[in-house]
PDB file of C-alpha atoms and ligand atoms in Angstrom:
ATOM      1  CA  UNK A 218     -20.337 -44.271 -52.614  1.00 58.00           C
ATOM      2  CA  UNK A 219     -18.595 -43.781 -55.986  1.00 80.00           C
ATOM      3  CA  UNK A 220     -20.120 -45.145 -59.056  1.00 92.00           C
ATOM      4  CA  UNK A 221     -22.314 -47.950 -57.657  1.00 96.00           C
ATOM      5  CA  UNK A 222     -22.649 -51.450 -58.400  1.00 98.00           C
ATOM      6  CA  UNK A 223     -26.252 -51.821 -57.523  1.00 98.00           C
ATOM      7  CA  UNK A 224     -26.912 -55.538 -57.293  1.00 98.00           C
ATOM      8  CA  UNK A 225     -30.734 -56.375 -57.789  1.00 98.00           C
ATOM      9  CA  UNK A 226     -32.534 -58.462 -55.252  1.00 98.00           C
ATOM     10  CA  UNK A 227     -34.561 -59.708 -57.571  1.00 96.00           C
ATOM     11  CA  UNK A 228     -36.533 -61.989 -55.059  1.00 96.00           C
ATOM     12  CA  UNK A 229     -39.681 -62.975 -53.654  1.00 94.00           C
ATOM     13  CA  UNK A 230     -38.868 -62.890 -49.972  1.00 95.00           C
ATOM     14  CA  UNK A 231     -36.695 -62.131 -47.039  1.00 95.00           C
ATOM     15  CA  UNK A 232     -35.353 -65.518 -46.270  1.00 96.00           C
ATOM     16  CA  UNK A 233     -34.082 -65.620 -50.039  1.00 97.00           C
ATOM     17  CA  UNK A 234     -32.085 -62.137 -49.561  1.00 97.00           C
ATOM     18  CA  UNK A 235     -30.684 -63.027 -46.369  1.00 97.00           C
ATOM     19  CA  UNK A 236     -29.372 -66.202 -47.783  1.00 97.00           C
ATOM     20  CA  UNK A 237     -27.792 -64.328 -50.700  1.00 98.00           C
ATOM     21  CA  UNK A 238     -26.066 -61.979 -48.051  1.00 98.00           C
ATOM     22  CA  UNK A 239     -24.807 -64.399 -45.890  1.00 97.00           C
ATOM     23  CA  UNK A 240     -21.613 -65.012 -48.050  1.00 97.00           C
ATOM     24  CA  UNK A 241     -21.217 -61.381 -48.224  1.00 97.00           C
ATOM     25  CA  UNK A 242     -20.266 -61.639 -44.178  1.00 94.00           C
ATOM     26  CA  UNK A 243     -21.450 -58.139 -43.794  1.00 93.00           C
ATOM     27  CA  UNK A 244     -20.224 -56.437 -46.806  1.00 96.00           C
ATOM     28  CA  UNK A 245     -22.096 -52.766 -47.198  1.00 97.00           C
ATOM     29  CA  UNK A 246     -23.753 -53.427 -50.886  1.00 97.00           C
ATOM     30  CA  UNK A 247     -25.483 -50.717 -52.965  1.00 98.00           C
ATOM     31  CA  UNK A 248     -28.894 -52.979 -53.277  1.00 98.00           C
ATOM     32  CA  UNK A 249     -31.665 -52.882 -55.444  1.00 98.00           C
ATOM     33  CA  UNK A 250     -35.437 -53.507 -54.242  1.00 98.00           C
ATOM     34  CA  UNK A 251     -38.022 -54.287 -56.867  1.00 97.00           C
ATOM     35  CA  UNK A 252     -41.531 -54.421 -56.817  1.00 95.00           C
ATOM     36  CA  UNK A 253     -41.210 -58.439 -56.776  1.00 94.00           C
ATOM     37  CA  UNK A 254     -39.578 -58.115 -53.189  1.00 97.00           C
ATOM     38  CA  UNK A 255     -41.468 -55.066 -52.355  1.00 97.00           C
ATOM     39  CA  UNK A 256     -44.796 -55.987 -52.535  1.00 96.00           C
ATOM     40  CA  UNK A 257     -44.013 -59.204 -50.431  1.00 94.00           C
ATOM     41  CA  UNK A 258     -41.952 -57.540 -47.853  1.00 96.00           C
ATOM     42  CA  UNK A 259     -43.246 -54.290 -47.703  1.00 95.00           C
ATOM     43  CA  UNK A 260     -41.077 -51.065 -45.782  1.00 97.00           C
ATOM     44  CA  UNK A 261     -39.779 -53.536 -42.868  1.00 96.00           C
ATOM     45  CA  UNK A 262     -36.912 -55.322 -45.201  1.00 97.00           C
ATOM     46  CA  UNK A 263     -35.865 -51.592 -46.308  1.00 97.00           C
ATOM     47  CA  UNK A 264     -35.627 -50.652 -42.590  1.00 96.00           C
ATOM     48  CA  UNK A 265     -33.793 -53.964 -42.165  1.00 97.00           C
ATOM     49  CA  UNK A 266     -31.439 -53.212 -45.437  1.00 98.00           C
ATOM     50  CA  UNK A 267     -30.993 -49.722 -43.869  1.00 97.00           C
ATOM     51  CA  UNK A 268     -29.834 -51.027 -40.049  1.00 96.00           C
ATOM     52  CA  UNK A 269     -27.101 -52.825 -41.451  1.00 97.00           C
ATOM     53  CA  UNK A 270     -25.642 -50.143 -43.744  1.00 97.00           C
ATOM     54  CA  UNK A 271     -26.668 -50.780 -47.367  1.00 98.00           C
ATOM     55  CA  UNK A 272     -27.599 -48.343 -49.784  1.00 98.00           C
ATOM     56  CA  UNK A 273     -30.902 -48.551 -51.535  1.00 98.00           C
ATOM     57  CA  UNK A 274     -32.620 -48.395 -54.636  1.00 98.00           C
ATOM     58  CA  UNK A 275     -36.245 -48.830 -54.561  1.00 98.00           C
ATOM     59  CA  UNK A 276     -37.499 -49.812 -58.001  1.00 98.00           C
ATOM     60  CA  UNK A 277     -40.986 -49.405 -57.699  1.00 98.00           C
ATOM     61  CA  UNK A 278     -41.288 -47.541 -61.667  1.00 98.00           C
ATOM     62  CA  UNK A 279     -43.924 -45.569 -60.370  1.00 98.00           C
ATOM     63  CA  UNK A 280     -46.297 -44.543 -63.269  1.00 98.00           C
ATOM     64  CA  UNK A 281     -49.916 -43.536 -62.515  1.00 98.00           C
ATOM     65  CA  UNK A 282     -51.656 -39.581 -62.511  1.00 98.00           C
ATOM     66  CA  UNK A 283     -49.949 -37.378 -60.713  1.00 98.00           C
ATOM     67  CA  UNK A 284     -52.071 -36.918 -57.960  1.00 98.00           C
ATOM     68  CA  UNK A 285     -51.446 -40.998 -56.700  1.00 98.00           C
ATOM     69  CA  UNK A 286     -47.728 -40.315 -57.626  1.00 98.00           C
ATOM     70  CA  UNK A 287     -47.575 -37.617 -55.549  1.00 98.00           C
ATOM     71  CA  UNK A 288     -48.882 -39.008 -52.479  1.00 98.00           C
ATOM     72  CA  UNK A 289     -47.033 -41.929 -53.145  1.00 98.00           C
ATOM     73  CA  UNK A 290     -43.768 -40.523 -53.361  1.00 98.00           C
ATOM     74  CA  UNK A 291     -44.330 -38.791 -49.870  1.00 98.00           C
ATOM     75  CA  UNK A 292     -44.463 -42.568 -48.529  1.00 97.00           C
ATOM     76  CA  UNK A 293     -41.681 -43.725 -49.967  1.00 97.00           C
ATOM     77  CA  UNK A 294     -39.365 -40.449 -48.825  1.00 97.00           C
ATOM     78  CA  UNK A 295     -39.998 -41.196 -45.112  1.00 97.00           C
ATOM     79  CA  UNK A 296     -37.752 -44.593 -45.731  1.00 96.00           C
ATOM     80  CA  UNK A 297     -34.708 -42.988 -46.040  1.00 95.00           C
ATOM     81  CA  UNK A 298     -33.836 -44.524 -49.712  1.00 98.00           C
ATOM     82  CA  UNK A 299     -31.084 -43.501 -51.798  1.00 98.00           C
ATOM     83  CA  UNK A 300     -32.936 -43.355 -54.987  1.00 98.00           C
ATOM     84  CA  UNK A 301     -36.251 -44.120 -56.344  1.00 98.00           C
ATOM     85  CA  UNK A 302     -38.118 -44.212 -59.403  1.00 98.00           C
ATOM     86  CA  UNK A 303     -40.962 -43.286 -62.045  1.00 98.00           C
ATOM     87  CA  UNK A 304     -41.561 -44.571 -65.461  1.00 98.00           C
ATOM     88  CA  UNK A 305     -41.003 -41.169 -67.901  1.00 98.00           C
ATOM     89  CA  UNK A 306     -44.021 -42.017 -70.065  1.00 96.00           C
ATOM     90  CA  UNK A 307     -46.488 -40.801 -67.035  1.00 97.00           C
ATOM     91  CA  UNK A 308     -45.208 -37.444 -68.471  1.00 98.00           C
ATOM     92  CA  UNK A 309     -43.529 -34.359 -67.171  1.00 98.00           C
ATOM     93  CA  UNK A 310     -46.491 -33.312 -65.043  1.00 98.00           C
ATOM     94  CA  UNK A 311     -46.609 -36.656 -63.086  1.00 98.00           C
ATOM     95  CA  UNK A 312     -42.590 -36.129 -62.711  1.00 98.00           C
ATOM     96  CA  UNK A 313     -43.155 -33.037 -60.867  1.00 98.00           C
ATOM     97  CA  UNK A 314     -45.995 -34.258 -58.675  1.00 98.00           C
ATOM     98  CA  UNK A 315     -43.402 -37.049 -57.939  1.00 98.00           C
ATOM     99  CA  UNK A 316     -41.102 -34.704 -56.911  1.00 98.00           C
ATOM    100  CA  UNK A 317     -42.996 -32.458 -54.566  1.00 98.00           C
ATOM    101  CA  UNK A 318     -44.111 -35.640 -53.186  1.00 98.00           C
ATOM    102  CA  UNK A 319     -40.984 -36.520 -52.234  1.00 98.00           C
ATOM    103  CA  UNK A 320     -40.044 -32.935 -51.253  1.00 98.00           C
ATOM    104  CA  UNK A 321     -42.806 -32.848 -48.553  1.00 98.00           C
ATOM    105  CA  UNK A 322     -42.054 -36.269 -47.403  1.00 98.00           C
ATOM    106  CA  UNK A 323     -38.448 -36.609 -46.725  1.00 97.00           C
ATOM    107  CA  UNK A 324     -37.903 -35.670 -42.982  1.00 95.00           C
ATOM    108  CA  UNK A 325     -36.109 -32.682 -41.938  1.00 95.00           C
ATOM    109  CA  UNK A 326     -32.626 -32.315 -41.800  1.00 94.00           C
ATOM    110  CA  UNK A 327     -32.306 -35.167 -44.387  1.00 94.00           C
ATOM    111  CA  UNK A 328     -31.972 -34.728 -48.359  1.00 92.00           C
ATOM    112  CA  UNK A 329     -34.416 -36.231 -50.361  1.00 96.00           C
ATOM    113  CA  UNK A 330     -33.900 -39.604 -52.082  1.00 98.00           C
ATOM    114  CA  UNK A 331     -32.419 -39.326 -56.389  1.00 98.00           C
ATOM    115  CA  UNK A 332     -35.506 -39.345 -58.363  1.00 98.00           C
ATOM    116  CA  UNK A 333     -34.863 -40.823 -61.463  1.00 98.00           C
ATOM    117  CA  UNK A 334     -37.133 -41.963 -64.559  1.00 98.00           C
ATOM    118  CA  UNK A 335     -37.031 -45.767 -66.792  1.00 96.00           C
ATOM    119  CA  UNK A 336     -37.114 -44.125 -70.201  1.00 93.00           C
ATOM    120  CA  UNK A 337     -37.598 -47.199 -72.252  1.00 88.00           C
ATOM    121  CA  UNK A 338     -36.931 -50.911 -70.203  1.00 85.00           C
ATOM    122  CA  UNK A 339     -33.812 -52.377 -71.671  1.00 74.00           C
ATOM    123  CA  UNK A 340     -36.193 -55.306 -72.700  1.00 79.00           C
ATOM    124  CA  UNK A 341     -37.932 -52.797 -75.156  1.00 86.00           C
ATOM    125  CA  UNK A 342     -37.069 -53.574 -78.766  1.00 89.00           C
ATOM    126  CA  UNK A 343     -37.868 -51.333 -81.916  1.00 94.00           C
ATOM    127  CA  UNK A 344     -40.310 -53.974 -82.989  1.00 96.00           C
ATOM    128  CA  UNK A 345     -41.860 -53.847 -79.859  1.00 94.00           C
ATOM    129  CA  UNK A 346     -42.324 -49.842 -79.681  1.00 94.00           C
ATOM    130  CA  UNK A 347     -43.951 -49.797 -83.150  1.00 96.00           C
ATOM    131  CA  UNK A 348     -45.864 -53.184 -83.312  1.00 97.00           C
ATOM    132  CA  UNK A 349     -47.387 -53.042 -79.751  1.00 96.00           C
ATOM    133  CA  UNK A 350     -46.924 -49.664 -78.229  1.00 94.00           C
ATOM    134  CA  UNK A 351     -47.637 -47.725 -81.452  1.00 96.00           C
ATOM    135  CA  UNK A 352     -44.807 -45.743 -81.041  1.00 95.00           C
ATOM    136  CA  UNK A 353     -43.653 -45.193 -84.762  1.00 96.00           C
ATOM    137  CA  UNK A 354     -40.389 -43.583 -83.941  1.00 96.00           C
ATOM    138  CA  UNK A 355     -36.771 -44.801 -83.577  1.00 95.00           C
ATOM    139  CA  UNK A 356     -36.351 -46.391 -80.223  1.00 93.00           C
ATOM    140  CA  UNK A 357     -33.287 -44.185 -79.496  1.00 92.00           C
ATOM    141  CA  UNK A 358     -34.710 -40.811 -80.116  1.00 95.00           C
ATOM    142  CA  UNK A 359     -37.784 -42.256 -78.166  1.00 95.00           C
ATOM    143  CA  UNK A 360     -35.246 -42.228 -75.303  1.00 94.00           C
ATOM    144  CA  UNK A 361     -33.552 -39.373 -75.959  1.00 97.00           C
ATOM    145  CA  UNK A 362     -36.579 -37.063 -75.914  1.00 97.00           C
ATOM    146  CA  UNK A 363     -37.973 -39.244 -72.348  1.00 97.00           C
ATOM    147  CA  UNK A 364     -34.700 -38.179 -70.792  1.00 98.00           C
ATOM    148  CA  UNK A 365     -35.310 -34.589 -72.302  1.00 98.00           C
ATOM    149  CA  UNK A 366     -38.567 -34.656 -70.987  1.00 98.00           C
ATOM    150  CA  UNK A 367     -36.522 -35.752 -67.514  1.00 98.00           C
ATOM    151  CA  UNK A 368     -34.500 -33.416 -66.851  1.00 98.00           C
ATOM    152  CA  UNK A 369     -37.093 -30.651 -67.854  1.00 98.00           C
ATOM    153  CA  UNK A 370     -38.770 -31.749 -65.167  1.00 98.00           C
ATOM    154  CA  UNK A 371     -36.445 -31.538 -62.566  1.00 98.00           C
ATOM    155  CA  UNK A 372     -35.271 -35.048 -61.924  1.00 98.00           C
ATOM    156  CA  UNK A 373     -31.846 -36.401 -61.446  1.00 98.00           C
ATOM    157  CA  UNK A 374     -31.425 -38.758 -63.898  1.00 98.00           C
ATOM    158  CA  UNK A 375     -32.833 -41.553 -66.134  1.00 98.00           C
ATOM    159  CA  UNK A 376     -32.734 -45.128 -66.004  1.00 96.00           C
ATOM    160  CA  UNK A 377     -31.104 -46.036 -69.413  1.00 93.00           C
ATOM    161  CA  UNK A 378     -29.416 -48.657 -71.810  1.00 90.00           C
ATOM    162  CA  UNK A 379     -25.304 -48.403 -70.884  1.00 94.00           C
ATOM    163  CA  UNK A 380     -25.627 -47.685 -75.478  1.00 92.00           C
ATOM    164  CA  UNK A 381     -27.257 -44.212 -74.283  1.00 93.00           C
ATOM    165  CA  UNK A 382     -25.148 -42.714 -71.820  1.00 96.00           C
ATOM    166  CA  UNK A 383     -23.178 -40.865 -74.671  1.00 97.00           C
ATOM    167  CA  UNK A 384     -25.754 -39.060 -76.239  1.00 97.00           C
ATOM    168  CA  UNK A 385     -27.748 -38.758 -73.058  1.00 98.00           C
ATOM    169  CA  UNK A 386     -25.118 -36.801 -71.271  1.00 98.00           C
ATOM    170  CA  UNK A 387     -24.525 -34.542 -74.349  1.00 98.00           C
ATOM    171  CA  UNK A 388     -27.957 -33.567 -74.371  1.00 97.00           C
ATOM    172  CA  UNK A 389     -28.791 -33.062 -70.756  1.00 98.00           C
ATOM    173  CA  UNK A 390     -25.441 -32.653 -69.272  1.00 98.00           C
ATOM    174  CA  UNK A 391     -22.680 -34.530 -67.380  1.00 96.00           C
ATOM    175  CA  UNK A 392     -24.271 -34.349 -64.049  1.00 96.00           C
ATOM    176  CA  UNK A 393     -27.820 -35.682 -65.279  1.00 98.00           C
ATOM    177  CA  UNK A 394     -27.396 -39.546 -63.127  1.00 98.00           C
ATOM    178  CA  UNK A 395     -27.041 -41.935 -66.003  1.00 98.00           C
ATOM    179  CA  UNK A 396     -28.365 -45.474 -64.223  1.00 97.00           C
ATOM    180  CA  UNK A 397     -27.866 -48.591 -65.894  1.00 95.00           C
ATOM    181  CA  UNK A 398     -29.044 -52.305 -65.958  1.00 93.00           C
ATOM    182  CA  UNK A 399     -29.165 -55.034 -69.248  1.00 91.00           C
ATOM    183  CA  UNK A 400     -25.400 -55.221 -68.076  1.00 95.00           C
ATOM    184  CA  UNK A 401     -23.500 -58.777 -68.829  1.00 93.00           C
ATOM    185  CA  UNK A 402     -20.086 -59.947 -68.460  1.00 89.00           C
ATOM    186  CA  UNK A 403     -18.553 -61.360 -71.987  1.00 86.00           C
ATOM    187  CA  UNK A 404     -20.153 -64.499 -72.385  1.00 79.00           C
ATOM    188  CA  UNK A 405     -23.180 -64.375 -69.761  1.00 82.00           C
ATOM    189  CA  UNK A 406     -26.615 -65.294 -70.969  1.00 78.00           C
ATOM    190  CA  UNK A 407     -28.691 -62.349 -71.925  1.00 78.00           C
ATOM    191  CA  UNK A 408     -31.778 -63.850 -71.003  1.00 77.00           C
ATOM    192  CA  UNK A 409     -35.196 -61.229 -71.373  1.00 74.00           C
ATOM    193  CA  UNK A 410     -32.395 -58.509 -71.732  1.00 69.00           C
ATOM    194  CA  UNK A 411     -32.370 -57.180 -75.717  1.00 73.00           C
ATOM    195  CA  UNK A 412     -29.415 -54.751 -75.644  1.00 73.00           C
ATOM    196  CA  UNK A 413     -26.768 -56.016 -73.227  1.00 88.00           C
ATOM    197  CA  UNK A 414     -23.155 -54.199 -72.341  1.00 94.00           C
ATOM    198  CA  UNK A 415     -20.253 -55.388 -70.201  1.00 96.00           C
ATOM    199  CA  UNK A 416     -19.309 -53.139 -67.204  1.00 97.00           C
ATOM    200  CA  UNK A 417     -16.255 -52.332 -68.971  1.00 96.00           C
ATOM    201  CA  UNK A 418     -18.354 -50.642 -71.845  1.00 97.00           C
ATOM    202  CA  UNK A 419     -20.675 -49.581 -69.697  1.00 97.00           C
ATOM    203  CA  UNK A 420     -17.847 -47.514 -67.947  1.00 96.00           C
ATOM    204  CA  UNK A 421     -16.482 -46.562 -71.135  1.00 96.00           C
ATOM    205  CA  UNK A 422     -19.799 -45.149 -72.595  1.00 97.00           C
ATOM    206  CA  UNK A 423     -20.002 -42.834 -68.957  1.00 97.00           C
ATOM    207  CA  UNK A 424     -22.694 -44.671 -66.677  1.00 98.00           C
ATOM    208  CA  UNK A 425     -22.808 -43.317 -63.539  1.00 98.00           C
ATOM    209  CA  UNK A 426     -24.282 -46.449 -62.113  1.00 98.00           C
ATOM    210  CA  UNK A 427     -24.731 -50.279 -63.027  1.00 98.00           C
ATOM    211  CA  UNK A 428     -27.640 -52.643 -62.427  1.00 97.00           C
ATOM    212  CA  UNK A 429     -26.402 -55.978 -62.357  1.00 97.00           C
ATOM    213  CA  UNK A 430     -29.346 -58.976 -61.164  1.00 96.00           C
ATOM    214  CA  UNK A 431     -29.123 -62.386 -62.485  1.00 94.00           C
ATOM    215  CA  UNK A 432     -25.148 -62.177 -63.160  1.00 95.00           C
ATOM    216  CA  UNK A 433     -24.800 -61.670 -59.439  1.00 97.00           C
ATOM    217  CA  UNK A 434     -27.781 -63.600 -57.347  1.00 96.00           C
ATOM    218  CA  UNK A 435     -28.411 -66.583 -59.973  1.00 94.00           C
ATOM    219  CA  UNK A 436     -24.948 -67.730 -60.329  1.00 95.00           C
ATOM    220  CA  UNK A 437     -22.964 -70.466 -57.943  1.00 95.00           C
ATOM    221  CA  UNK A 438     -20.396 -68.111 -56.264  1.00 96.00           C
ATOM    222  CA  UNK A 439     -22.383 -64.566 -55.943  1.00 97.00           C
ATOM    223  CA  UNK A 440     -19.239 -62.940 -54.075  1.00 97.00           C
ATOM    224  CA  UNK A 441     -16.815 -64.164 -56.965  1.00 96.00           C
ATOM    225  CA  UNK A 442     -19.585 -62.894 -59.569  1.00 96.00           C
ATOM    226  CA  UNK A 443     -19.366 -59.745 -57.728  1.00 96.00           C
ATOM    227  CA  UNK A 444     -15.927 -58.981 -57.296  1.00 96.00           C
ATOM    228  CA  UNK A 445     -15.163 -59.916 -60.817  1.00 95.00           C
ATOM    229  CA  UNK A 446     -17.866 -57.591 -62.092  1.00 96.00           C
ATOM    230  CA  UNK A 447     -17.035 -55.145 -59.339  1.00 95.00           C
ATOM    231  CA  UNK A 448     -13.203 -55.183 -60.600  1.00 94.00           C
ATOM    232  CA  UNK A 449     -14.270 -54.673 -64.595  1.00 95.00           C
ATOM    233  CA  UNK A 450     -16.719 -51.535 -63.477  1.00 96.00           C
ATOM    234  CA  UNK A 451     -14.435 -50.420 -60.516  1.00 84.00           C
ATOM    235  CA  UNK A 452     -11.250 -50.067 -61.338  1.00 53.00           C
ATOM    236  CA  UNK A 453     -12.184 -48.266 -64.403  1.00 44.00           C
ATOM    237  CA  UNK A 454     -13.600 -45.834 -62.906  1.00 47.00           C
ATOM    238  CA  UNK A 455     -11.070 -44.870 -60.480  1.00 50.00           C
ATOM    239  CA  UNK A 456     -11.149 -41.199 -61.627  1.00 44.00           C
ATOM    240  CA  UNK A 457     -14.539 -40.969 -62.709  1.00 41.00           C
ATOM    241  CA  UNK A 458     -17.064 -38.875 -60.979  1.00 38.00           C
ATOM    242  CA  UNK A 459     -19.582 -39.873 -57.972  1.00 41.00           C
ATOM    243  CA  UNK A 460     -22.766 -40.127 -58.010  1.00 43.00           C
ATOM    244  CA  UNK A 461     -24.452 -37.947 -56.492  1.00 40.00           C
ATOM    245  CA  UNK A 462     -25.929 -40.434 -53.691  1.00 37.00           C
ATOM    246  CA  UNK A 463     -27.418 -38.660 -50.337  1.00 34.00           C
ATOM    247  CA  UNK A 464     -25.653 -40.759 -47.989  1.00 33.00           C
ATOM    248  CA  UNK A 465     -21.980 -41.425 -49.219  1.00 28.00           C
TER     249      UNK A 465
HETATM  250  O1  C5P B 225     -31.024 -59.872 -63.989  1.00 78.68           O
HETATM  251  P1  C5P B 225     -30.742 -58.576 -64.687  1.00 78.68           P
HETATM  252  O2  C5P B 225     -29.295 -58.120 -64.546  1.00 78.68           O
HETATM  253  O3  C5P B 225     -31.219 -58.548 -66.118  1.00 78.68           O
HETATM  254  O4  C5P B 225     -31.608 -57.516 -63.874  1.00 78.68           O
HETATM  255  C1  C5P B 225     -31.748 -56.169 -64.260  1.00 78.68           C
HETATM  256  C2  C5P B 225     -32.546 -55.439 -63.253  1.00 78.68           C
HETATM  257  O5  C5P B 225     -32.708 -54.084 -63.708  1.00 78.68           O
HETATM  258  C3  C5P B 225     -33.963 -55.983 -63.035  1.00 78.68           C
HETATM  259  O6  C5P B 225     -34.273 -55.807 -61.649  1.00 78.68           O
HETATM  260  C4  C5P B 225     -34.846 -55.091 -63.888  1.00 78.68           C
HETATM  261  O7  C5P B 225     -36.131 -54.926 -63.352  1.00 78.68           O
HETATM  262  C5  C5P B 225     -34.091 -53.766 -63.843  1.00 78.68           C
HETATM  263  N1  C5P B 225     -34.329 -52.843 -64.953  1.00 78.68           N
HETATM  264  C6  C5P B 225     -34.046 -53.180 -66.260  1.00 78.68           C
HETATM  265  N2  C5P B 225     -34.270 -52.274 -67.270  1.00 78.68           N
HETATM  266  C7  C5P B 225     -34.745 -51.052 -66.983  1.00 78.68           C
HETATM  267  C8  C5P B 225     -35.026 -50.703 -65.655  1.00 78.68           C
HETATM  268  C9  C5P B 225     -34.796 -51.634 -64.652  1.00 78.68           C
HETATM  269  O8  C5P B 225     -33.582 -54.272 -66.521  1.00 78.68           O
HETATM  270  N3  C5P B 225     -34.878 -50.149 -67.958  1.00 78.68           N
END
């Protein structure tokens, strides 16, 4: 699938994601399954999302030692997920274990899921990072050196603010997966999201994928939310790369 809008089913349960499907009519979507659905539904709803054809990326931010990661991560690779994830600040020794995890537990004859890492949550602010996380530093080089840190350690990519695709890419490369959500048409709410872009920017600045939630499954017409969002991101990136999903 090229360039993915990955909607977020931002739910607490199965009858709430089959209802936002059901104007779809069957549409394949590139989906998004957080720990809010996750830890209601458990691995049945991905094998569900998987029998009818939709991609998947299961948000779970893993962050713990790298030991638990590990073991973790060979779980979650027997699902057959497109991507997964790991929060950066476990540090580059948990991003490995998360890694061989997910080496020894993706089945034979299959790849292994994108591993990517959240390097700060688009919620973060600079006040935020010095007054409550002690982190004295400016918020973008904070990122910066996380997706450093990254790639270092053998991942695919980083979960990122649309504003640091530029300087992410220069840094670690064109092909390191640039994946990102605070993304708003002109004129949405921003709700808890601090630093918002529009898909067109977010195309514009190089993301390889968006995260769009509330824009999509909170609003009235969800298709016509889609398709217009779908149309800003897709059609300018007609002759943009792919990401490098596992099952295109
Ligand atoms: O509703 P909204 O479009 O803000 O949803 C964004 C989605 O992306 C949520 O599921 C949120 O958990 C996720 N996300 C994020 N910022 C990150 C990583 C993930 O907003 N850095």
């Amino acid at each position: 699938m090229k360039k993915p809008l990955i909607v977020a089913l931002d739910y607490a349960n199965e009858q709430e994601v089959k209802k936002f499907f059901t104007p779809f009519d069957g549409q394949v979507l590139f989906v998004k399954v957080g720990m809010e659905l996750f830890y209601q539904t458990g691995p049945q709803l991905i094998t569900e999302l998987k029998e009818a054809g939709h991609h998947i990326f299961l948000d779970l931010k893993l962050h713990d030692i790298p030991n638990t990661v590990k073991g973790a991560m060979k779980g979650l690779a027997k699902l057959g997920v497109d991507i997964v994830n790991v929060h950066a600040a476990g540090g580059k020794d948990m991003m490995e274990a998360a890694l061989e995890g997910l080496d020894i537990g993706t089945p034979p004859g299959t790849d292994r899921p994108l591993c990517v890492a959240v390097t700060q949550l688009t919620s973060t602010t600079q006040w935020m990072m010095e007054e409550e996380l002690l982190i004295n530093r400016n918020l973008g080089d904070v990122v910066l050196s996380y997706a450093q840190l990254t790639k270092h350690a053998g991942l695919d990519g980083v979960v990122c603010s649309a504003l640091e695709v530029p300087k992410i890419k220069s840094i670690c490369g064109s092909n390191f997966q640039t994946i990102t959500p605070g993304i708003r048409l002109a004129g949405d709410a921003k709700q808890d999201q601090k630093r918002v872009v529009t898909p067109a920017d977010a195309s514009k600045l190089g993301s390889d994928a968006i995260v769009v939630g509330r824009s999509i499954t909170q609003v009235k017409e969800p298709v016509k939310a889609y398709e217009n969002i779908q149309l800003e991101w897709g059609m300018l990136n007609e002759k943009s790369n792919r990401i490098k999903t596992v099952r295109n």
